[in-house]
Amino acid sequence: MTIKTNFLEESIVSSLHISEDELNAEKFPELSLVKVILAVFEKEKQLSCSLAHTHKVKLLYPMERYIDQGLKVKIDWKAYSSQHFNVTATINKRDKALFKFNGTLAVNHN
């Protein structure tokens, strides 16, 4: 498998709009936000990935503040193999961090 990615670019900043439908705020809202981060990473890197390991997930503010708001996702990563990325991500609103994530993404084989 060939991975189409530029390992020299080590960050993504993407704006997104999260609606109530995209969030499952009932039990584990942070997992929905991890999925958002994964989706942004996959789209920007044109890869199919899955969450291999979660090192740290921190919800900094009540979930209600996320719904229907324009947010920015900043993802910093380091490829430590051709199959894995260490990812640190924050979701920000007006330069205020609302959510922090640190984990490992694995490239899916097609």
mmCIF file of N, CA and C in Angstrom:
data_model
loop_
_atom_site.group_PDB
_atom_site.id
_atom_site.type_symbol
_atom_site.label_atom_id
_atom_site.label_comp_id
_atom_site.label_asym_id
_atom_site.label_seq_id
_atom_site.Cartn_x
_atom_site.Cartn_y
_atom_site.Cartn_z
ATOM 1 N N MET A 1 0.840 -1.190 0.000
ATOM 2 C CA MET A 1 0.000 0.000 0.000
ATOM 3 C C MET A 1 0.877 1.244 0.000
ATOM 4 N N THR A 2 0.517 2.190 -0.843
ATOM 5 C CA THR A 2 1.225 3.461 -0.894
ATOM 6 C C THR A 2 0.430 4.501 -0.133
ATOM 7 N N ILE A 3 1.110 5.207 0.737
ATOM 8 C CA ILE A 3 0.448 6.259 1.504
ATOM 9 C C ILE A 3 0.719 7.593 0.823
ATOM 10 N N LYS A 4 -0.359 8.240 0.396
ATOM 11 C CA LYS A 4 -0.217 9.536 -0.253
ATOM 12 C C LYS A 4 -0.268 10.611 0.813
ATOM 13 N N THR A 5 0.846 10.947 1.353
ATOM 14 C CA THR A 5 0.873 11.990 2.376
ATOM 15 C C THR A 5 2.239 12.653 2.370
ATOM 16 N N ASN A 6 2.263 13.868 2.795
ATOM 17 C CA ASN A 6 3.509 14.604 2.892
ATOM 18 C C ASN A 6 3.919 14.622 4.357
ATOM 19 N N PHE A 7 4.953 13.881 4.684
ATOM 20 C CA PHE A 7 5.365 13.774 6.076
ATOM 21 C C PHE A 7 6.038 15.050 6.584
ATOM 22 N N LEU A 8 6.322 15.968 5.677
ATOM 23 C CA LEU A 8 6.956 17.210 6.102
ATOM 24 C C LEU A 8 5.945 18.199 6.678
ATOM 25 N N GLU A 9 4.711 18.117 6.201
ATOM 26 C CA GLU A 9 3.664 18.974 6.748
ATOM 27 C C GLU A 9 3.137 18.293 7.993
ATOM 28 N N GLU A 10 3.324 18.931 9.117
ATOM 29 C CA GLU A 10 2.980 18.255 10.365
ATOM 30 C C GLU A 10 1.885 18.947 11.161
ATOM 31 N N SER A 11 1.010 19.674 10.473
ATOM 32 C CA SER A 11 -0.147 20.211 11.179
ATOM 33 C C SER A 11 -1.269 20.506 10.197
ATOM 34 N N ILE A 12 -2.475 20.485 10.726
ATOM 35 C CA ILE A 12 -3.683 20.798 9.967
ATOM 36 C C ILE A 12 -4.466 21.796 10.801
ATOM 37 N N VAL A 13 -4.955 22.842 10.158
ATOM 38 C CA VAL A 13 -5.921 23.719 10.815
ATOM 39 C C VAL A 13 -7.134 23.740 9.907
ATOM 40 N N SER A 14 -8.262 23.355 10.437
ATOM 41 C CA SER A 14 -9.475 23.244 9.635
ATOM 42 C C SER A 14 -10.649 23.834 10.405
ATOM 43 N N SER A 15 -11.471 24.612 9.703
ATOM 44 C CA SER A 15 -12.680 25.150 10.324
ATOM 45 C C SER A 15 -13.818 24.190 10.064
ATOM 46 N N LEU A 16 -14.706 24.061 11.033
ATOM 47 C CA LEU A 16 -15.859 23.206 10.825
ATOM 48 C C LEU A 16 -17.045 23.723 11.600
ATOM 49 N N HIS A 17 -18.192 23.232 11.208
ATOM 50 C CA HIS A 17 -19.437 23.596 11.886
ATOM 51 C C HIS A 17 -20.034 22.301 12.406
ATOM 52 N N ILE A 18 -20.173 22.197 13.711
ATOM 53 C CA ILE A 18 -20.702 20.988 14.326
ATOM 54 C C ILE A 18 -22.163 21.224 14.691
ATOM 55 N N SER A 19 -23.033 20.388 14.171
ATOM 56 C CA SER A 19 -24.450 20.504 14.505
ATOM 57 C C SER A 19 -24.818 19.474 15.569
ATOM 58 N N GLU A 20 -25.991 19.637 16.111
ATOM 59 C CA GLU A 20 -26.443 18.732 17.161
ATOM 60 C C GLU A 20 -26.527 17.296 16.650
ATOM 61 N N ASP A 21 -26.883 17.140 15.372
ATOM 62 C CA ASP A 21 -26.994 15.803 14.779
ATOM 63 C C ASP A 21 -25.651 15.084 14.744
ATOM 64 N N GLU A 22 -24.568 15.837 14.628
ATOM 65 C CA GLU A 22 -23.242 15.229 14.517
ATOM 66 C C GLU A 22 -22.649 14.864 15.866
ATOM 67 N N LEU A 23 -23.290 15.317 16.920
ATOM 68 C CA LEU A 23 -22.783 15.044 18.256
ATOM 69 C C LEU A 23 -23.691 14.073 18.983
ATOM 70 N N ASN A 24 -23.089 13.111 19.618
ATOM 71 C CA ASN A 24 -23.854 12.244 20.496
ATOM 72 C C ASN A 24 -23.458 12.632 21.912
ATOM 73 N N ALA A 25 -24.197 13.569 22.475
ATOM 74 C CA ALA A 25 -23.792 14.164 23.747
ATOM 75 C C ALA A 25 -24.351 13.425 24.957
ATOM 76 N N GLU A 26 -24.946 12.261 24.726
ATOM 77 C CA GLU A 26 -25.609 11.581 25.829
ATOM 78 C C GLU A 26 -24.637 10.975 26.834
ATOM 79 N N LYS A 27 -23.791 10.038 26.381
ATOM 80 C CA LYS A 27 -22.931 9.341 27.331
ATOM 81 C C LYS A 27 -21.473 9.781 27.242
ATOM 82 N N PHE A 28 -20.906 9.698 26.041
ATOM 83 C CA PHE A 28 -19.484 9.990 25.892
ATOM 84 C C PHE A 28 -19.296 11.021 24.789
ATOM 85 N N PRO A 29 -19.574 12.281 25.071
ATOM 86 C CA PRO A 29 -19.478 13.300 24.021
ATOM 87 C C PRO A 29 -18.076 13.433 23.456
ATOM 88 N N GLU A 30 -17.070 13.156 24.282
ATOM 89 C CA GLU A 30 -15.695 13.302 23.785
ATOM 90 C C GLU A 30 -15.396 12.315 22.664
ATOM 91 N N LEU A 31 -16.054 11.160 22.654
ATOM 92 C CA LEU A 31 -15.821 10.194 21.581
ATOM 93 C C LEU A 31 -16.314 10.731 20.248
ATOM 94 N N SER A 32 -17.420 11.481 20.265
ATOM 95 C CA SER A 32 -17.911 12.100 19.041
ATOM 96 C C SER A 32 -16.894 13.104 18.514
ATOM 97 N N LEU A 33 -16.270 13.845 19.413
ATOM 98 C CA LEU A 33 -15.283 14.830 18.983
ATOM 99 C C LEU A 33 -14.017 14.164 18.470
ATOM 100 N N VAL A 34 -13.665 13.014 19.025
ATOM 101 C CA VAL A 34 -12.540 12.244 18.482
ATOM 102 C C VAL A 34 -12.862 11.828 17.050
ATOM 103 N N LYS A 35 -14.110 11.435 16.807
ATOM 104 C CA LYS A 35 -14.518 11.067 15.449
ATOM 105 C C LYS A 35 -14.419 12.253 14.500
ATOM 106 N N VAL A 36 -14.753 13.444 14.994
ATOM 107 C CA VAL A 36 -14.618 14.656 14.186
ATOM 108 C C VAL A 36 -13.154 14.879 13.821
ATOM 109 N N ILE A 37 -12.274 14.738 14.809
ATOM 110 C CA ILE A 37 -10.839 14.906 14.568
ATOM 111 C C ILE A 37 -10.342 13.887 13.553
ATOM 112 N N LEU A 38 -10.767 12.645 13.713
ATOM 113 C CA LEU A 38 -10.378 11.581 12.786
ATOM 114 C C LEU A 38 -10.852 11.908 11.370
ATOM 115 N N ALA A 39 -12.086 12.388 11.252
ATOM 116 C CA ALA A 39 -12.635 12.717 9.936
ATOM 117 C C ALA A 39 -11.863 13.852 9.271
ATOM 118 N N VAL A 40 -11.504 14.865 10.060
ATOM 119 C CA VAL A 40 -10.726 15.983 9.517
ATOM 120 C C VAL A 40 -9.359 15.494 9.048
ATOM 121 N N PHE A 41 -8.713 14.680 9.874
ATOM 122 C CA PHE A 41 -7.387 14.159 9.527
ATOM 123 C C PHE A 41 -7.463 13.331 8.244
ATOM 124 N N GLU A 42 -8.439 12.440 8.161
ATOM 125 C CA GLU A 42 -8.585 11.582 6.980
ATOM 126 C C GLU A 42 -8.821 12.405 5.723
ATOM 127 N N LYS A 43 -9.672 13.427 5.844
ATOM 128 C CA LYS A 43 -9.987 14.254 4.685
ATOM 129 C C LYS A 43 -8.751 15.018 4.206
ATOM 130 N N GLU A 44 -8.039 15.613 5.145
ATOM 131 C CA GLU A 44 -6.872 16.421 4.781
ATOM 132 C C GLU A 44 -5.712 15.566 4.255
ATOM 133 N N LYS A 45 -5.542 14.392 4.819
ATOM 134 C CA LYS A 45 -4.422 13.539 4.425
ATOM 135 C C LYS A 45 -4.798 12.522 3.350
ATOM 136 N N GLN A 46 -6.096 12.453 3.009
ATOM 137 C CA GLN A 46 -6.594 11.499 2.024
ATOM 138 C C GLN A 46 -6.197 10.070 2.388
ATOM 139 N N LEU A 47 -6.440 9.752 3.638
ATOM 140 C CA LEU A 47 -6.154 8.422 4.165
ATOM 141 C C LEU A 47 -7.392 7.875 4.841
ATOM 142 N N SER A 48 -7.444 6.571 4.970
ATOM 143 C CA SER A 48 -8.451 5.938 5.820
ATOM 144 C C SER A 48 -7.730 5.492 7.077
ATOM 145 N N CYS A 49 -8.178 5.980 8.225
ATOM 146 C CA CYS A 49 -7.490 5.689 9.482
ATOM 147 C C CYS A 49 -8.474 5.182 10.529
ATOM 148 N N SER A 50 -7.942 4.598 11.558
ATOM 149 C CA SER A 50 -8.744 4.231 12.712
ATOM 150 C C SER A 50 -7.961 4.596 13.964
ATOM 151 N N LEU A 51 -8.689 4.694 15.051
ATOM 152 C CA LEU A 51 -8.062 5.047 16.318
ATOM 153 C C LEU A 51 -7.371 3.821 16.882
ATOM 154 N N ALA A 52 -6.047 3.861 16.950
ATOM 155 C CA ALA A 52 -5.296 2.715 17.451
ATOM 156 C C ALA A 52 -5.165 2.774 18.968
ATOM 157 N N HIS A 53 -4.974 3.981 19.485
ATOM 158 C CA HIS A 53 -4.755 4.105 20.924
ATOM 159 C C HIS A 53 -5.053 5.535 21.347
ATOM 160 N N THR A 54 -5.774 5.679 22.435
ATOM 161 C CA THR A 54 -6.046 7.001 22.990
ATOM 162 C C THR A 54 -5.155 7.198 24.204
ATOM 163 N N HIS A 55 -4.326 8.235 24.151
ATOM 164 C CA HIS A 55 -3.452 8.531 25.278
ATOM 165 C C HIS A 55 -4.155 9.441 26.281
ATOM 166 N N LYS A 56 -4.865 10.437 25.743
ATOM 167 C CA LYS A 56 -5.515 11.377 26.652
ATOM 168 C C LYS A 56 -6.633 12.108 25.915
ATOM 169 N N VAL A 57 -7.779 12.183 26.544
ATOM 170 C CA VAL A 57 -8.899 12.961 26.022
ATOM 171 C C VAL A 57 -9.374 13.862 27.152
ATOM 172 N N LYS A 58 -9.476 15.131 26.873
ATOM 173 C CA LYS A 58 -9.873 16.069 27.924
ATOM 174 C C LYS A 58 -10.940 17.008 27.384
ATOM 175 N N LEU A 59 -12.109 16.949 28.010
ATOM 176 C CA LEU A 59 -13.201 17.860 27.678
ATOM 177 C C LEU A 59 -13.076 19.043 28.629
ATOM 178 N N LEU A 60 -12.882 20.233 28.083
ATOM 179 C CA LEU A 60 -12.572 21.378 28.935
ATOM 180 C C LEU A 60 -13.793 22.207 29.329
ATOM 181 N N TYR A 61 -14.871 22.105 28.555
ATOM 182 C CA TYR A 61 -16.068 22.893 28.837
ATOM 183 C C TYR A 61 -17.305 22.035 28.646
ATOM 184 N N PRO A 62 -18.444 22.465 29.187
ATOM 185 C CA PRO A 62 -19.671 21.683 29.027
ATOM 186 C C PRO A 62 -20.021 21.468 27.558
ATOM 187 N N MET A 63 -20.589 20.325 27.279
ATOM 188 C CA MET A 63 -20.855 19.919 25.908
ATOM 189 C C MET A 63 -21.798 20.867 25.175
ATOM 190 N N GLU A 64 -22.734 21.471 25.873
ATOM 191 C CA GLU A 64 -23.715 22.315 25.204
ATOM 192 C C GLU A 64 -23.066 23.437 24.398
ATOM 193 N N ARG A 65 -21.906 23.842 24.808
ATOM 194 C CA ARG A 65 -21.242 24.954 24.119
ATOM 195 C C ARG A 65 -20.767 24.593 22.724
ATOM 196 N N TYR A 66 -20.667 23.298 22.424
ATOM 197 C CA TYR A 66 -20.192 22.907 21.097
ATOM 198 C C TYR A 66 -21.264 23.001 20.030
ATOM 199 N N ILE A 67 -22.493 22.798 20.422
ATOM 200 C CA ILE A 67 -23.545 22.582 19.440
ATOM 201 C C ILE A 67 -23.799 23.845 18.619
ATOM 202 N N ASP A 68 -23.849 23.642 17.282
ATOM 203 C CA ASP A 68 -24.126 24.720 16.335
ATOM 204 C C ASP A 68 -23.169 25.895 16.493
ATOM 205 N N GLN A 69 -21.914 25.613 16.595
ATOM 206 C CA GLN A 69 -20.924 26.673 16.679
ATOM 207 C C GLN A 69 -19.820 26.434 15.652
ATOM 208 N N GLY A 70 -19.329 27.531 15.098
ATOM 209 C CA GLY A 70 -18.198 27.430 14.196
ATOM 210 C C GLY A 70 -16.927 27.233 15.013
ATOM 211 N N LEU A 71 -16.248 26.122 14.781
ATOM 212 C CA LEU A 71 -15.068 25.784 15.565
ATOM 213 C C LEU A 71 -13.876 25.560 14.649
ATOM 214 N N LYS A 72 -12.697 25.622 15.225
ATOM 215 C CA LYS A 72 -11.473 25.311 14.489
ATOM 216 C C LYS A 72 -10.834 24.081 15.102
ATOM 217 N N VAL A 73 -10.386 23.193 14.240
ATOM 218 C CA VAL A 73 -9.655 22.014 14.696
ATOM 219 C C VAL A 73 -8.197 22.207 14.307
ATOM 220 N N LYS A 74 -7.308 22.081 15.286
ATOM 221 C CA LYS A 74 -5.870 22.121 14.987
ATOM 222 C C LYS A 74 -5.298 20.765 15.340
ATOM 223 N N ILE A 75 -4.688 20.135 14.355
ATOM 224 C CA ILE A 75 -4.129 18.801 14.545
ATOM 225 C C ILE A 75 -2.639 18.851 14.245
ATOM 226 N N ASP A 76 -1.848 18.461 15.213
ATOM 227 C CA ASP A 76 -0.408 18.299 15.008
ATOM 228 C C ASP A 76 -0.123 16.820 15.050
ATOM 229 N N TRP A 77 0.735 16.358 14.145
ATOM 230 C CA TRP A 77 1.034 14.936 14.136
ATOM 231 C C TRP A 77 2.483 14.681 13.796
ATOM 232 N N LYS A 78 2.915 13.506 14.141
ATOM 233 C CA LYS A 78 4.239 13.027 13.764
ATOM 234 C C LYS A 78 4.059 11.586 13.304
ATOM 235 N N ALA A 79 4.527 11.292 12.104
ATOM 236 C CA ALA A 79 4.453 9.919 11.617
ATOM 237 C C ALA A 79 5.630 9.161 12.220
ATOM 238 N N TYR A 80 5.337 8.117 12.994
ATOM 239 C CA TYR A 80 6.443 7.349 13.554
ATOM 240 C C TYR A 80 6.646 6.038 12.816
ATOM 241 N N SER A 81 5.782 5.768 11.842
ATOM 242 C CA SER A 81 6.007 4.679 10.893
ATOM 243 C C SER A 81 5.133 4.996 9.692
ATOM 244 N N SER A 82 5.210 4.173 8.663
ATOM 245 C CA SER A 82 4.364 4.415 7.496
ATOM 246 C C SER A 82 2.914 4.056 7.786
ATOM 247 N N GLN A 83 2.660 3.446 8.932
ATOM 248 C CA GLN A 83 1.310 2.988 9.265
ATOM 249 C C GLN A 83 0.687 3.710 10.464
ATOM 250 N N HIS A 84 1.467 4.516 11.189
ATOM 251 C CA HIS A 84 0.947 5.128 12.415
ATOM 252 C C HIS A 84 1.322 6.607 12.521
ATOM 253 N N PHE A 85 0.387 7.369 13.066
ATOM 254 C CA PHE A 85 0.610 8.781 13.348
ATOM 255 C C PHE A 85 0.316 9.043 14.817
ATOM 256 N N ASN A 86 1.222 9.723 15.483
ATOM 257 C CA ASN A 86 0.905 10.259 16.806
ATOM 258 C C ASN A 86 0.208 11.593 16.572
ATOM 259 N N VAL A 87 -0.951 11.768 17.174
ATOM 260 C CA VAL A 87 -1.767 12.939 16.905
ATOM 261 C C VAL A 87 -2.079 13.683 18.196
ATOM 262 N N THR A 88 -1.865 14.990 18.170
ATOM 263 C CA THR A 88 -2.315 15.870 19.237
ATOM 264 C C THR A 88 -3.270 16.856 18.586
ATOM 265 N N ALA A 89 -4.475 16.964 19.126
ATOM 266 C CA ALA A 89 -5.473 17.829 18.498
ATOM 267 C C ALA A 89 -6.171 18.689 19.539
ATOM 268 N N THR A 90 -6.559 19.881 19.115
ATOM 269 C CA THR A 90 -7.389 20.740 19.949
ATOM 270 C C THR A 90 -8.546 21.246 19.096
ATOM 271 N N ILE A 91 -9.687 21.397 19.724
ATOM 272 C CA ILE A 91 -10.817 22.056 19.086
ATOM 273 C C ILE A 91 -10.976 23.388 19.797
ATOM 274 N N ASN A 92 -10.926 24.461 19.009
ATOM 275 C CA ASN A 92 -10.917 25.809 19.567
ATOM 276 C C ASN A 92 -12.119 26.612 19.117
ATOM 277 N N LYS A 93 -12.524 27.517 19.972
ATOM 278 C CA LYS A 93 -13.525 28.534 19.614
ATOM 279 C C LYS A 93 -12.921 29.871 20.012
ATOM 280 N N ARG A 94 -12.735 30.739 19.039
ATOM 281 C CA ARG A 94 -12.109 32.045 19.291
ATOM 282 C C ARG A 94 -10.804 31.906 20.071
ATOM 283 N N ASP A 95 -9.952 31.026 19.605
ATOM 284 C CA ASP A 95 -8.623 30.800 20.195
ATOM 285 C C ASP A 95 -8.661 30.293 21.628
ATOM 286 N N LYS A 96 -9.795 29.791 22.068
ATOM 287 C CA LYS A 96 -9.913 29.196 23.400
ATOM 288 C C LYS A 96 -10.080 27.693 23.212
ATOM 289 N N ALA A 97 -9.201 26.915 23.815
ATOM 290 C CA ALA A 97 -9.266 25.466 23.654
ATOM 291 C C ALA A 97 -10.462 24.903 24.415
ATOM 292 N N LEU A 98 -11.303 24.154 23.700
ATOM 293 C CA LEU A 98 -12.482 23.544 24.317
ATOM 294 C C LEU A 98 -12.259 22.053 24.582
ATOM 295 N N PHE A 99 -11.398 21.433 23.781
ATOM 296 C CA PHE A 99 -11.255 19.989 23.806
ATOM 297 C C PHE A 99 -9.842 19.641 23.383
ATOM 298 N N LYS A 100 -9.214 18.726 24.116
ATOM 299 C CA LYS A 100 -7.859 18.296 23.767
ATOM 300 C C LYS A 100 -7.813 16.779 23.643
ATOM 301 N N PHE A 101 -7.052 16.331 22.676
ATOM 302 C CA PHE A 101 -6.942 14.901 22.404
ATOM 303 C C PHE A 101 -5.501 14.559 22.072
ATOM 304 N N ASN A 102 -5.042 13.452 22.612
ATOM 305 C CA ASN A 102 -3.724 12.952 22.253
ATOM 306 C C ASN A 102 -3.861 11.444 22.048
ATOM 307 N N GLY A 103 -3.453 10.964 20.890
ATOM 308 C CA GLY A 103 -3.609 9.541 20.616
ATOM 309 C C GLY A 103 -2.829 9.101 19.395
ATOM 310 N N THR A 104 -3.054 7.870 18.994
ATOM 311 C CA THR A 104 -2.378 7.291 17.834
ATOM 312 C C THR A 104 -3.418 6.851 16.807
ATOM 313 N N LEU A 105 -3.185 7.219 15.557
ATOM 314 C CA LEU A 105 -4.044 6.776 14.471
ATOM 315 C C LEU A 105 -3.291 5.742 13.644
ATOM 316 N N ALA A 106 -3.992 4.700 13.235
ATOM 317 C CA ALA A 106 -3.416 3.659 12.391
ATOM 318 C C ALA A 106 -4.016 3.777 10.995
ATOM 319 N N VAL A 107 -3.179 3.628 9.985
ATOM 320 C CA VAL A 107 -3.656 3.667 8.605
ATOM 321 C C VAL A 107 -4.338 2.338 8.293
ATOM 322 N N ASN A 108 -5.560 2.426 7.769
ATOM 323 C CA ASN A 108 -6.292 1.207 7.407
ATOM 324 C C ASN A 108 -5.790 0.655 6.082
ATOM 325 N N HIS A 109 -5.694 -0.662 5.992
ATOM 326 C CA HIS A 109 -5.314 -1.311 4.742
ATOM 327 C C HIS A 109 -6.547 -1.496 3.882
ATOM 328 N N ASN A 110 -6.406 -1.181 2.612
ATOM 329 C CA ASN A 110 -7.544 -1.353 1.698
ATOM 330 C C ASN A 110 -7.350 -2.594 0.856
#
